[in-house]
């Protein structure tokens, strides 16, 4: 890991632990194992450090989500199981400590960083929706899902996941148990396939 990446990861850890106002560059430098001037050499000031640390964390969450969606590329014979597995993995990413801290910091600092919500969501939610739409389009082309608009189907599938999750987590204030994550994934998959699953061929 290079120094800049180490600094950004350490910064996110400290910001998540302390909040933006209470975090100090000295503690971030200690967390990263570098000298304080090294932090300034790479990121200039605390505001710039915060922005880049948030973007790096959002990129990490996106990479984890894209890995979950990628598993849907070849669903095998059991489409329901593949979709449910991908849904469960996306929810696990959403429930991770990093993702929860990212959401908390984004909304806590919206007054001082009004463009932060768009920057974070552009790296996480939007990128995930595009990747999922691509996977669903391939399933439509192969006849595994009925003809539909993949972008809309992806949007609705994600809504089926995030809506119940937000309610169960009380908008991020409570960690959702693994059993509940699986329950949400199963229910979302069932509802999605009822709407978009390809009709079984009629017996002739």
Coordinates of C-alpha atoms in Angstrom, one line a residue:
X1 CA 0.0 0.0 0.0
X2 CA 1.4 3.4 -0.9
X3 CA 1.6 6.3 1.5
X4 CA -1.3 8.2 0.0
X5 CA -3.6 5.2 0.2
X6 CA -2.5 4.6 3.8
X7 CA -3.2 8.2 4.7
X8 CA -6.7 8.1 3.1
X9 CA -7.6 4.9 4.9
X10 CA -6.3 6.2 8.2
X11 CA -8.2 9.5 7.7
X12 CA -11.5 7.7 7.0
X13 CA -11.0 5.6 10.2
X14 CA -10.3 8.7 12.3
X15 CA -13.1 10.7 10.8
X16 CA -15.5 7.8 11.4
X17 CA -14.3 7.6 15.0
X18 CA -14.2 11.3 15.8
X19 CA -16.4 13.1 13.3
X20 CA -15.0 15.8 11.1
X21 CA -14.8 18.6 13.6
X22 CA -13.0 16.5 16.3
X23 CA -10.6 14.7 14.0
X24 CA -7.1 16.1 13.8
X25 CA -4.3 15.7 11.3
X26 CA -1.9 14.6 14.0
X27 CA -4.1 11.6 14.9
X28 CA -4.5 10.7 11.3
X29 CA -0.8 10.8 10.7
X30 CA -0.3 8.5 13.7
X31 CA -3.0 6.1 12.4
X32 CA -1.3 6.0 9.0
X33 CA 2.2 5.6 10.5
X34 CA 3.6 8.7 8.8
X35 CA 4.8 12.1 9.9
X36 CA 2.3 14.9 10.1
X37 CA 4.1 16.9 7.4
X38 CA 3.7 13.9 5.1
X39 CA -0.1 14.2 5.3
X40 CA 0.0 17.8 4.3
X41 CA 2.5 17.0 1.5
X42 CA 0.0 14.6 0.0
X43 CA -3.4 16.2 0.8
X44 CA -2.7 19.9 1.5
X45 CA -5.3 20.5 4.3
X46 CA -7.9 18.8 6.5
X47 CA -10.8 19.7 4.1
X48 CA -9.1 18.2 1.1
X49 CA -8.1 15.2 3.2
X50 CA -11.7 14.6 4.2
X51 CA -13.0 14.9 0.6
X52 CA -10.5 12.4 -0.7
X53 CA -10.9 10.0 2.2
X54 CA -14.7 10.0 1.6
X55 CA -14.2 9.4 -2.2
X56 CA -11.7 6.6 -1.5
X57 CA -14.1 4.9 0.9
X58 CA -17.0 5.3 -1.6
X59 CA -14.8 3.7 -4.3
X60 CA -14.0 0.8 -2.0
X61 CA -17.8 0.2 -1.3
X62 CA -18.5 0.4 -5.0
X63 CA -15.8 -2.2 -5.7
X64 CA -17.3 -4.6 -3.2
X65 CA -20.8 -4.1 -4.6
X66 CA -19.6 -4.6 -8.2
X67 CA -17.9 -7.8 -7.1
X68 CA -21.3 -9.0 -5.7
X69 CA -23.1 -8.1 -9.0
X70 CA -20.4 -9.8 -11.1
X71 CA -21.3 -13.1 -9.5
X72 CA -24.6 -12.8 -11.4
X73 CA -22.8 -12.9 -14.7
X74 CA -23.2 -16.7 -14.9
X75 CA -26.3 -17.6 -12.7
X76 CA -26.2 -21.3 -13.6
X77 CA -29.4 -23.4 -13.5
X78 CA -30.9 -21.8 -10.4
X79 CA -31.6 -18.1 -11.2
X80 CA -33.4 -17.5 -8.0
X81 CA -30.5 -18.7 -5.9
X82 CA -28.0 -16.6 -7.9
X83 CA -30.1 -13.4 -7.6
X84 CA -30.7 -14.0 -3.9
X85 CA -27.0 -14.6 -3.3
X86 CA -26.1 -11.4 -5.1
X87 CA -28.7 -9.5 -3.2
X88 CA -27.5 -10.8 0.1
X89 CA -23.9 -9.9 -0.7
X90 CA -25.0 -6.3 -1.7
X91 CA -26.9 -6.0 1.5
X92 CA -23.8 -7.2 3.5
X93 CA -21.8 -4.5 1.8
X94 CA -24.4 -1.9 2.7
X95 CA -24.4 -3.1 6.3
X96 CA -20.6 -3.1 6.6
X97 CA -18.9 -0.7 9.1
X98 CA -17.3 1.2 6.2
X99 CA -20.6 1.8 4.4
X100 CA -22.4 2.8 7.6
X101 CA -19.7 5.2 8.5
X102 CA -19.7 6.6 4.9
X103 CA -23.4 7.3 5.1
X104 CA -23.2 8.8 8.6
X105 CA -20.3 11.1 7.6
X106 CA -21.9 12.1 4.3
X107 CA -25.1 13.3 6.0
X108 CA -23.5 14.7 9.1
X109 CA -21.2 17.0 7.0
X110 CA -23.7 18.0 4.3
X111 CA -23.8 21.7 5.6
X112 CA -20.0 22.1 5.2
X113 CA -19.7 19.9 2.1
X114 CA -23.0 20.3 0.1
X115 CA -21.6 18.5 -2.9
X116 CA -20.6 15.4 -0.9
X117 CA -23.9 13.5 -1.2
X118 CA -23.8 13.7 -5.0
X119 CA -20.1 12.7 -5.0
X120 CA -20.6 9.7 -2.8
X121 CA -23.8 8.5 -4.4
X122 CA -22.3 8.9 -7.8
X123 CA -19.6 6.5 -6.8
X124 CA -21.8 4.0 -5.0
X125 CA -25.5 3.9 -5.8
X126 CA -25.3 5.1 -9.4
X127 CA -22.4 2.8 -10.4
X128 CA -24.1 -0.2 -8.7
X129 CA -27.4 0.5 -10.6
X130 CA -25.6 0.6 -13.9
X131 CA -23.7 -2.6 -13.3
X132 CA -26.9 -4.4 -12.1
X133 CA -28.8 -3.2 -15.2
X134 CA -26.1 -4.7 -17.4
X135 CA -26.4 -8.1 -15.6
X136 CA -30.2 -8.0 -15.9
X137 CA -30.0 -7.0 -19.6
X138 CA -27.9 -10.2 -20.2
X139 CA -30.5 -12.2 -18.4
X140 CA -33.3 -10.7 -20.6
X141 CA -31.3 -11.5 -23.7
X142 CA -30.8 -15.1 -22.6
X143 CA -34.6 -15.5 -21.9
X144 CA -34.1 -15.9 -18.1
X145 CA -36.1 -12.7 -17.4
X146 CA -39.0 -11.3 -19.4
X147 CA -38.5 -8.4 -21.8
X148 CA -38.1 -5.2 -19.8
X149 CA -36.1 -2.0 -19.4
X150 CA -33.1 -3.2 -17.5
X151 CA -32.3 0.2 -15.9
X152 CA -35.8 0.3 -14.4
X153 CA -35.7 -3.3 -13.3
X154 CA -32.3 -2.7 -11.6
X155 CA -33.7 0.4 -9.8
X156 CA -36.7 -1.5 -8.6
X157 CA -34.6 -4.5 -7.4
X158 CA -32.3 -2.2 -5.4
X159 CA -35.4 -0.4 -3.9
X160 CA -36.7 -3.8 -2.8
X161 CA -33.4 -4.3 -0.9
X162 CA -32.7 -0.9 0.5
X163 CA -36.2 0.1 1.6
X164 CA -36.7 -2.8 4.1
X165 CA -33.0 -2.6 5.1
X166 CA -33.3 1.1 6.0
X167 CA -36.5 0.4 8.0
X168 CA -34.9 -2.5 9.9
X169 CA -31.7 -0.5 10.6
X170 CA -33.7 2.5 11.8
X171 CA -32.0 4.6 9.1
X172 CA -28.6 3.3 9.9
X173 CA -28.7 3.6 13.7
X174 CA -29.0 -0.2 14.3
X175 CA -26.8 -3.0 12.9
X176 CA -29.0 -5.5 11.0
X177 CA -28.4 -9.1 12.1
X178 CA -27.3 -11.5 9.3
X179 CA -30.5 -13.5 9.5
X180 CA -32.5 -10.4 8.8
X181 CA -30.2 -9.5 5.9
X182 CA -30.9 -12.9 4.3
X183 CA -34.6 -12.5 5.0
X184 CA -34.7 -9.2 3.1
X185 CA -32.6 -10.6 0.2
X186 CA -35.0 -13.6 -0.1
X187 CA -38.2 -11.5 0.0
X188 CA -36.7 -9.0 -2.5
X189 CA -35.7 -11.7 -4.9
X190 CA -39.1 -13.4 -4.7
X191 CA -40.9 -10.1 -5.4
X192 CA -38.6 -9.3 -8.2
X193 CA -39.0 -12.6 -9.9
X194 CA -42.7 -12.5 -9.6
X195 CA -42.6 -9.2 -11.6
X196 CA -39.7 -10.0 -14.0
X197 CA -39.3 -13.8 -14.1
X198 CA -39.7 -15.3 -17.6
X199 CA -43.0 -17.2 -18.0
X200 CA -42.7 -20.9 -18.0
X201 CA -43.4 -22.4 -21.5
X202 CA -46.9 -23.7 -21.9
X203 CA -47.3 -27.5 -22.1
X204 CA -48.0 -28.5 -25.6

